[in-house]
mmCIF file of C-alpha atoms in Angstrom:
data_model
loop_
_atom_site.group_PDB
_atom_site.id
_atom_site.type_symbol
_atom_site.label_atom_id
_atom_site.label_comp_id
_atom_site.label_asym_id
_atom_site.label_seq_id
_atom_site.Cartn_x
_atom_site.Cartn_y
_atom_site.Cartn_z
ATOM 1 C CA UNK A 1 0.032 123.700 100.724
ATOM 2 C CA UNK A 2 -0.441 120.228 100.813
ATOM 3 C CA UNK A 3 -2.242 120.278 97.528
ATOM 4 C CA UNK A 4 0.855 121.766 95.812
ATOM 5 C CA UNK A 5 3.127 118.696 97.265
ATOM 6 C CA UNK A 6 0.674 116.259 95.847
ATOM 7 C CA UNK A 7 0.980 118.176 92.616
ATOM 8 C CA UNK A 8 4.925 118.144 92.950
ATOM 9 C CA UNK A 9 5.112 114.690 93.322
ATOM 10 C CA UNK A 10 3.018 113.923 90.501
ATOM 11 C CA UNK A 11 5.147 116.223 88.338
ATOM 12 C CA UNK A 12 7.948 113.783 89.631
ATOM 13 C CA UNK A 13 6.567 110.541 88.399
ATOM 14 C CA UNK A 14 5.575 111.702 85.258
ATOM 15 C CA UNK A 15 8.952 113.132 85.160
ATOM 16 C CA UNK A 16 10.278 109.632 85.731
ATOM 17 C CA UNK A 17 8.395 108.406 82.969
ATOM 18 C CA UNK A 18 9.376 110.171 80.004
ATOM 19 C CA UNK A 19 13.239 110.390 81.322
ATOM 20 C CA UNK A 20 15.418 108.486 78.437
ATOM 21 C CA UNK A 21 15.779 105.109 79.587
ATOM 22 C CA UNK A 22 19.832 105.431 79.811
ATOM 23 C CA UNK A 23 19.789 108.133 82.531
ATOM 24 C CA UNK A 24 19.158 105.207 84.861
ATOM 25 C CA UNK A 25 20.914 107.092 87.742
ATOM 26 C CA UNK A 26 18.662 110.271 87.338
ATOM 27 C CA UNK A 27 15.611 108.062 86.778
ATOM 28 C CA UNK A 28 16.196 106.338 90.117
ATOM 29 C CA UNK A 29 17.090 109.233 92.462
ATOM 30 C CA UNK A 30 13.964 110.957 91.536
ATOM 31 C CA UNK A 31 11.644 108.463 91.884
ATOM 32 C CA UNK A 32 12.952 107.753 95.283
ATOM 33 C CA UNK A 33 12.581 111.587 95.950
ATOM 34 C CA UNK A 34 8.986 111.389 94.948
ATOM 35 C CA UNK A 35 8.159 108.054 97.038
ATOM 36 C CA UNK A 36 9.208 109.742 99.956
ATOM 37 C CA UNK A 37 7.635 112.636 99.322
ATOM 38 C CA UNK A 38 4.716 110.348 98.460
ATOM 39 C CA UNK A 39 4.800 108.447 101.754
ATOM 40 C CA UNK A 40 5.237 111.675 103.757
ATOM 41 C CA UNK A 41 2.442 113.456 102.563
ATOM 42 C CA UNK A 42 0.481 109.888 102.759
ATOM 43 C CA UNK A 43 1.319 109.623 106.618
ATOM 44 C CA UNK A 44 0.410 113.450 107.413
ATOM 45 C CA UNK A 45 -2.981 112.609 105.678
ATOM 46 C CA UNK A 46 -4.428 109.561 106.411
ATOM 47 C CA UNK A 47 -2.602 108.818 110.005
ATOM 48 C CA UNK A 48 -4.626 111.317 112.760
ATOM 49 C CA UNK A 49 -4.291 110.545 116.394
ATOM 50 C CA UNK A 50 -6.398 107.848 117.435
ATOM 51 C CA UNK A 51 -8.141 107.939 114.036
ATOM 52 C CA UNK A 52 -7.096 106.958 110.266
ATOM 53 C CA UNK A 53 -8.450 108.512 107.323
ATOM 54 C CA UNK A 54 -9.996 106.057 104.744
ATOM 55 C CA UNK A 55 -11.819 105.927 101.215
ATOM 56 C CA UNK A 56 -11.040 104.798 97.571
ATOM 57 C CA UNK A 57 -8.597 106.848 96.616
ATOM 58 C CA UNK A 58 -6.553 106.767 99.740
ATOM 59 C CA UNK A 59 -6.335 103.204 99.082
ATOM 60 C CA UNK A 60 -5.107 103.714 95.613
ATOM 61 C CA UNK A 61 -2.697 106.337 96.282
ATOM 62 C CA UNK A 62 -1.237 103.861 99.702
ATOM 63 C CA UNK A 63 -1.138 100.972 96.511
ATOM 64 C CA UNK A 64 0.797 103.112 93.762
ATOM 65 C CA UNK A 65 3.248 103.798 96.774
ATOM 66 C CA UNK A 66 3.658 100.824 97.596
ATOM 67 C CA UNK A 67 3.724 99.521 94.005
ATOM 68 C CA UNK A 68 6.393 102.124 93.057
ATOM 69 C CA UNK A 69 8.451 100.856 95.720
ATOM 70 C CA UNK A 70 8.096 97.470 94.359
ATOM 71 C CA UNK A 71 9.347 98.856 90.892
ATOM 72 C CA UNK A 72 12.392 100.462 92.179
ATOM 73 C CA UNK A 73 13.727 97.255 93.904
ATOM 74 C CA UNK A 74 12.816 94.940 90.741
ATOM 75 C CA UNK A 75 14.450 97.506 88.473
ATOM 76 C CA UNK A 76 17.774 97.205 90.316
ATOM 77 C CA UNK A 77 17.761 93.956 89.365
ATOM 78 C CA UNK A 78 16.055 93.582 85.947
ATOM 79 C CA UNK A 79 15.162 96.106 83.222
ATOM 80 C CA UNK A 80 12.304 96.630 83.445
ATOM 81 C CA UNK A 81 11.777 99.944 82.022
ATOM 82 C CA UNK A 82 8.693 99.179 79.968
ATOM 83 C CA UNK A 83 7.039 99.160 83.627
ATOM 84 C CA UNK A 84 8.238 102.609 84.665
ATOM 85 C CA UNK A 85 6.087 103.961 81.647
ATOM 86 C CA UNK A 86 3.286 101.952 83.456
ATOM 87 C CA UNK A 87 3.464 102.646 87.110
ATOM 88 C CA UNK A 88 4.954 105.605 87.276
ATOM 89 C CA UNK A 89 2.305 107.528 85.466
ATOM 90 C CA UNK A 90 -0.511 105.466 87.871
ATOM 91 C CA UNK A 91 1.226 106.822 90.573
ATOM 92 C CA UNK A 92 0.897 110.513 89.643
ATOM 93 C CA UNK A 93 -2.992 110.185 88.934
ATOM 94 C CA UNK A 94 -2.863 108.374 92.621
ATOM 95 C CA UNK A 95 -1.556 110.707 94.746
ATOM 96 C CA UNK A 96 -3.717 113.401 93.463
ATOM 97 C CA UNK A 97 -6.796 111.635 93.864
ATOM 98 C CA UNK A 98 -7.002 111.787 97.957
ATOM 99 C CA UNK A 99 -6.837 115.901 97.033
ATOM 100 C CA UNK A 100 -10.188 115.438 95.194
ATOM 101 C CA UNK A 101 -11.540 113.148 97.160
ATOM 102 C CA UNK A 102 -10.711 112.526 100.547
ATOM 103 C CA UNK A 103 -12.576 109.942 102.242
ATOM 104 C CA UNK A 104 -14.002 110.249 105.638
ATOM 105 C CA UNK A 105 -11.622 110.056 109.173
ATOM 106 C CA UNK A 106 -12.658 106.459 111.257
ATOM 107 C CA UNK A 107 -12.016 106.744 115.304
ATOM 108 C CA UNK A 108 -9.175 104.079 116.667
ATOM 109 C CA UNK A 109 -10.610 104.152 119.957
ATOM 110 C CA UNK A 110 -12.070 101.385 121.303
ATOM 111 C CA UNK A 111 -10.942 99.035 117.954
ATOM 112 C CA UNK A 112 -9.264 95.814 118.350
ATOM 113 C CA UNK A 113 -5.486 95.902 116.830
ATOM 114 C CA UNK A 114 -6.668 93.666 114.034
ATOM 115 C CA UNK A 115 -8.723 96.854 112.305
ATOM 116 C CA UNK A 116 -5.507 98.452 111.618
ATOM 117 C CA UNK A 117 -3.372 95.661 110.775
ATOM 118 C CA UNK A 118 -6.269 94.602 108.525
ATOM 119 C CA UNK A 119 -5.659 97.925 106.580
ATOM 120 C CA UNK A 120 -2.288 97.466 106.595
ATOM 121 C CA UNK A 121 -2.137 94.010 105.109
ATOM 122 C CA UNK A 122 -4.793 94.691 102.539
ATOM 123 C CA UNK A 123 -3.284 97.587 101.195
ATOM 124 C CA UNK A 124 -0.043 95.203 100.732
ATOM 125 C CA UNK A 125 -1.792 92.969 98.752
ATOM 126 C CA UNK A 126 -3.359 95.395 96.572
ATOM 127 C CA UNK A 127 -0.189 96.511 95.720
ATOM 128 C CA UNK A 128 1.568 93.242 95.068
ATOM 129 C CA UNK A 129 -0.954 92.050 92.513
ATOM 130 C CA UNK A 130 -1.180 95.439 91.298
ATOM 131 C CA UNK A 131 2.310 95.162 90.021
ATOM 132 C CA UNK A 132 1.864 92.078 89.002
ATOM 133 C CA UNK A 133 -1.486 93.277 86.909
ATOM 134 C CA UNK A 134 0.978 95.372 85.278
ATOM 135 C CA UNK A 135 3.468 92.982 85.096
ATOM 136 C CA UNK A 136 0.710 90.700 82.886
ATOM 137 C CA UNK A 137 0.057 93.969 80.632
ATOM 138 C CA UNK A 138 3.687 93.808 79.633
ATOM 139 C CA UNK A 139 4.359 90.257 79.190
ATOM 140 C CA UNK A 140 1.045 90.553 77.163
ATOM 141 C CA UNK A 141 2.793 93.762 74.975
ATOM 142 C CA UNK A 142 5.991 91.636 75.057
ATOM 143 C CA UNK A 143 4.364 88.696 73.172
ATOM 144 C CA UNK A 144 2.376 90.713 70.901
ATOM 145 C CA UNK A 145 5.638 92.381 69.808
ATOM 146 C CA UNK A 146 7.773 89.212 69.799
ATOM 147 C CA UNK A 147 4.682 88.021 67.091
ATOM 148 C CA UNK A 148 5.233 91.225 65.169
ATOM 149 C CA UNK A 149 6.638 90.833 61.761
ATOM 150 C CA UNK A 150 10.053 93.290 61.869
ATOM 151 C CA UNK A 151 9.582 95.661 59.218
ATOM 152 C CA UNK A 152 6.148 96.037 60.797
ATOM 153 C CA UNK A 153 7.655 96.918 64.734
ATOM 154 C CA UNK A 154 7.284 100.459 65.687
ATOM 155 C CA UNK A 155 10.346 101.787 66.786
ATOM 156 C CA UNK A 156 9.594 104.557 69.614
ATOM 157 C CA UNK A 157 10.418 104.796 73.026
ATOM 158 C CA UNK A 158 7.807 102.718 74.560
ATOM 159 C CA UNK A 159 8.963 99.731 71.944
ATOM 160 C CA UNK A 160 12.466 100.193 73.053
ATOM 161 C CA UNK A 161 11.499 99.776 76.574
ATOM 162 C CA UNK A 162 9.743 96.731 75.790
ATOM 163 C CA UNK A 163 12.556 95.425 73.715
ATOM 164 C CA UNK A 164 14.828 95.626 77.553
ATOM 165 C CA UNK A 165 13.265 93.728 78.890
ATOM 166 C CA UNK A 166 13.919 90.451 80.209
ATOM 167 C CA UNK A 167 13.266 87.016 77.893
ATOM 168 C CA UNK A 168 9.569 86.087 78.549
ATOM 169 C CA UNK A 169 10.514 83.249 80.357
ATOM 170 C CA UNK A 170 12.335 85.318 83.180
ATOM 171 C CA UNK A 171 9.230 87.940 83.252
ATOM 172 C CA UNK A 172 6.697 84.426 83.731
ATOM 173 C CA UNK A 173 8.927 83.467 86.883
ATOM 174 C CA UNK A 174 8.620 86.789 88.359
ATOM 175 C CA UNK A 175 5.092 86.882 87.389
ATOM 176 C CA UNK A 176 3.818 83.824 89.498
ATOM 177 C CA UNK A 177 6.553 85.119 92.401
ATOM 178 C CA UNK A 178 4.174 88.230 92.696
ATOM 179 C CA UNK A 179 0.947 86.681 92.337
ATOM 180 C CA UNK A 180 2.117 84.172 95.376
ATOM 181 C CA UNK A 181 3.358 86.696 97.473
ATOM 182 C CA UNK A 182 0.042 88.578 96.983
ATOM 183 C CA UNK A 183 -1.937 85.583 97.850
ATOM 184 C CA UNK A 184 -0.843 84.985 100.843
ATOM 185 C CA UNK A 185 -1.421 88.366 101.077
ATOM 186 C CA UNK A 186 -4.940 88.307 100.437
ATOM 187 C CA UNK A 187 -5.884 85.410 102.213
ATOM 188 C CA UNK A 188 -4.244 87.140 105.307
ATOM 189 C CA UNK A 189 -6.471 90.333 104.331
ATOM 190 C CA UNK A 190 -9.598 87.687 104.248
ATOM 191 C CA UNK A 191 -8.194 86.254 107.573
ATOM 192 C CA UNK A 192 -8.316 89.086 109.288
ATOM 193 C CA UNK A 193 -11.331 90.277 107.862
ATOM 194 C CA UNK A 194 -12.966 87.692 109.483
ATOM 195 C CA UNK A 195 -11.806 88.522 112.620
ATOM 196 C CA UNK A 196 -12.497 92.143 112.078
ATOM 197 C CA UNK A 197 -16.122 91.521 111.205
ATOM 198 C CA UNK A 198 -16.983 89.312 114.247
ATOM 199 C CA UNK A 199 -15.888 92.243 116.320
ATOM 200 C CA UNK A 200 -17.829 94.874 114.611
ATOM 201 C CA UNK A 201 -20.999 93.155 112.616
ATOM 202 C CA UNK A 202 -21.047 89.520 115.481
ATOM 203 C CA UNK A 203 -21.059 87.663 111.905
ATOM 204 C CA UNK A 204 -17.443 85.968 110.385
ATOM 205 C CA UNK A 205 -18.569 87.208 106.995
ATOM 206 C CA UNK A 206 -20.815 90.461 106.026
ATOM 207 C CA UNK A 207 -22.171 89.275 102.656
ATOM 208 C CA UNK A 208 -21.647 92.441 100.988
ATOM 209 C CA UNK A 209 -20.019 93.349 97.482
ATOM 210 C CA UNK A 210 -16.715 93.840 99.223
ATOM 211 C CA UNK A 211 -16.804 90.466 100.581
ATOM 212 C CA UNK A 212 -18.083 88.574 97.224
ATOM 213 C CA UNK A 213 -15.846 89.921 94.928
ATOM 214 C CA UNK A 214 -12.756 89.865 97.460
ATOM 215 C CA UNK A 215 -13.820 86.255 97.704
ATOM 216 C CA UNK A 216 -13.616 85.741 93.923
ATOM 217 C CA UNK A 217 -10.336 87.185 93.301
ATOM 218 C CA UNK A 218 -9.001 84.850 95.899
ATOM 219 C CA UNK A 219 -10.417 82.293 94.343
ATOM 220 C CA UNK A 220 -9.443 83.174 90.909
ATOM 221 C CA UNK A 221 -5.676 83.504 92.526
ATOM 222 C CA UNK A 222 -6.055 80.541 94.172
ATOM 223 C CA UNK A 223 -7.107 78.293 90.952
ATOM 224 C CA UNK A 224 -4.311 80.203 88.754
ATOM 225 C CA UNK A 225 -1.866 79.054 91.170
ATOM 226 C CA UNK A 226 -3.142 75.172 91.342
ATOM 227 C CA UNK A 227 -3.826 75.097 87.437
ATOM 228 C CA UNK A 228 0.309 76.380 87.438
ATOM 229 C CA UNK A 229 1.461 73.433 89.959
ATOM 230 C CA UNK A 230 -0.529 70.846 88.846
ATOM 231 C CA UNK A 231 -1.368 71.438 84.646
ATOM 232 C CA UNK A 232 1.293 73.296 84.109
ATOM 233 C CA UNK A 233 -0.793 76.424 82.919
ATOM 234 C CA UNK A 234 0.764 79.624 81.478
ATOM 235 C CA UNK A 235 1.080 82.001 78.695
ATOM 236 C CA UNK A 236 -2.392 83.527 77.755
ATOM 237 C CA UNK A 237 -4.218 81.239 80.206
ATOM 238 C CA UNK A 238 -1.879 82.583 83.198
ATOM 239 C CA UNK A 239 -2.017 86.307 82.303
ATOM 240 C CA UNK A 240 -6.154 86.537 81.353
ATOM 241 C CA UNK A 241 -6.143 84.945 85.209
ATOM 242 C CA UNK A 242 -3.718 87.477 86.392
ATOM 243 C CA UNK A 243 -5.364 90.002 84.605
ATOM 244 C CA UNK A 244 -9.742 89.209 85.269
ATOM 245 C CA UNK A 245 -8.228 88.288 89.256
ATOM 246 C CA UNK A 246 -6.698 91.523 89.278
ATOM 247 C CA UNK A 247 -10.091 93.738 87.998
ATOM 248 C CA UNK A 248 -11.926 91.460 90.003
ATOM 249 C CA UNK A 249 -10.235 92.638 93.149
ATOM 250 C CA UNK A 250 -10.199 96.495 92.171
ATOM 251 C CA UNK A 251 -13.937 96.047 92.459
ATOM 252 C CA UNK A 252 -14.311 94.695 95.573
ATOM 253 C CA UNK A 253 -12.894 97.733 97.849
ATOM 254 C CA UNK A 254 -11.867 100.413 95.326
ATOM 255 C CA UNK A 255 -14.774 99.903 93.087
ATOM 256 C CA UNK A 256 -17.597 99.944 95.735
ATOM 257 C CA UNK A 257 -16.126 102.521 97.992
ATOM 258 C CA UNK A 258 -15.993 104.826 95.022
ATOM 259 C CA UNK A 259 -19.675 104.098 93.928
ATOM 260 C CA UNK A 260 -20.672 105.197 97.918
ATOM 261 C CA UNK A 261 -18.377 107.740 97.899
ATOM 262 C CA UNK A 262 -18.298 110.023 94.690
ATOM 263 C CA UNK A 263 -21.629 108.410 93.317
ATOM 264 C CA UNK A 264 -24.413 107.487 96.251
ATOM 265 C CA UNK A 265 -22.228 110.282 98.901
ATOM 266 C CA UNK A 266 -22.366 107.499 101.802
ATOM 267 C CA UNK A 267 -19.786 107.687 104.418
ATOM 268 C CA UNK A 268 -18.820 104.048 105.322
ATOM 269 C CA UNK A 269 -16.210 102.255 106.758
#
């Protein structure tokens, strides 16, 4: 049964996505139908009493819910359709993923509070500078189009959503509002990482390829946001930041955990 709700709600999304762009109304109302039904069937799934369910693709599905939410509230105040035809579709691949592959259960009991808030904040921050990943694939789309000689511009639906939205400028502001938000994010999720591995490993860091390339994205983060402050960087130097931070960080939890899940069969925390 629950299968067939993960299949609905995919059916929604993709729904979503190929809607005509001026049935706003229709557009919204059923994504919000499918985020709840999204976050419903995420809750029933991964929450267990006194234990959580965990694994790659329950973190992606958690970030595409979260990500879709972020859509929905940035779309009531921008147009920003051309990244409905980019989430939205994301988000149907995500929730059917924990279906296929669905992690392994870890116990609550006898786990310090930080474990789950840990989880909690992570997935946050994957989701923040997921949208703002696919923020940079637009702006990127948006410039290439802008550069496009008229008679040369392909007019289709996807082009028309580009053409919506907002000046360049606007879409830069909101870019660097995401990608601070999700820094503080992640260095929260690094925080309280460290704090999780003392408990569990007696070490502040476990040098492992979650840590290193969690590490890196923060750093990469970290530098895009000083080289913005202090020399003024953007354009293509901002979004191939954006963009390498943003892959960079799908490798460190995603990436492994599906390498020692679907590849090696491990069962880690």
């Amino acid at each position: 049964m629950q299968t067939y709700l993960f299949i609905l709600t995919a059916f929604l999304y993709l729904g979503c996505a190929v809607l005509p762009s001026n049935q706003r109304k229709t557009i919204s109302a059923v994504a919000a139908i499918g985020w709840l039904m999204h976050g419903g069937e995420l809750w029933t799934d991964v929450i267990g009493p006194e234990e959580i369910r965990v694994g790659f693709s329950m973190m992606l599905s958690a970030t595409l819910w979260v990500s879709v939410a972020a859509y929905w509230l940035e779309n009531r105040n921008y147009t920003l359709d051309g990244l409905r035809v980019l989430v939205l579709p994301a988000a149907a691949v995500a929730v059917i993923l924990p279906a296929l592959f669905p992690g392994n259960m870890v116990s609550l009991s006898g786990k310090s509070p930080v474990f789950l808030w840990h989880i909690v904040i992570s997935i946050l921050a994957y989701s923040t500078l997921t949208i703002a990943a696919f923020h940079a694939v637009l702006m990127v789309l948006q410039e290439s189009r802008l550069h496009t000689r008229p008679g040369n511009v392909d007019i289709n639906w996807f082009g028309a959503a580009l053409d919506r939205l907002p000046a360049l400028l606007t879409m830069e502001k909101l870019l660097f509002r995401l990608i601070a938000f999700g820094f503080i994010l992640l260095t929260l999720t690094v925080l309280s990482g460290v704090v999780f591995s003392e408990e569990l490993f007696g070490t502040a860091f476990k040098w492992d390829h979650k840590t290193i390339f969690t590490m890196l994205s923060w750093g990469l983060f970290g530098l895009l946001l000083a080289g913005r402050k202090w020399q003024g960087w953007r354009g293509r130097t901002a979004l191939s930041f954006t963009l390498i931070g943003f892959t960079v960080l799908l490798l460190a939890y995603v990436g492994s955990r599906f390498v020692l899940e679907v590849v090696l069969h491990r069962i880690l925390v």
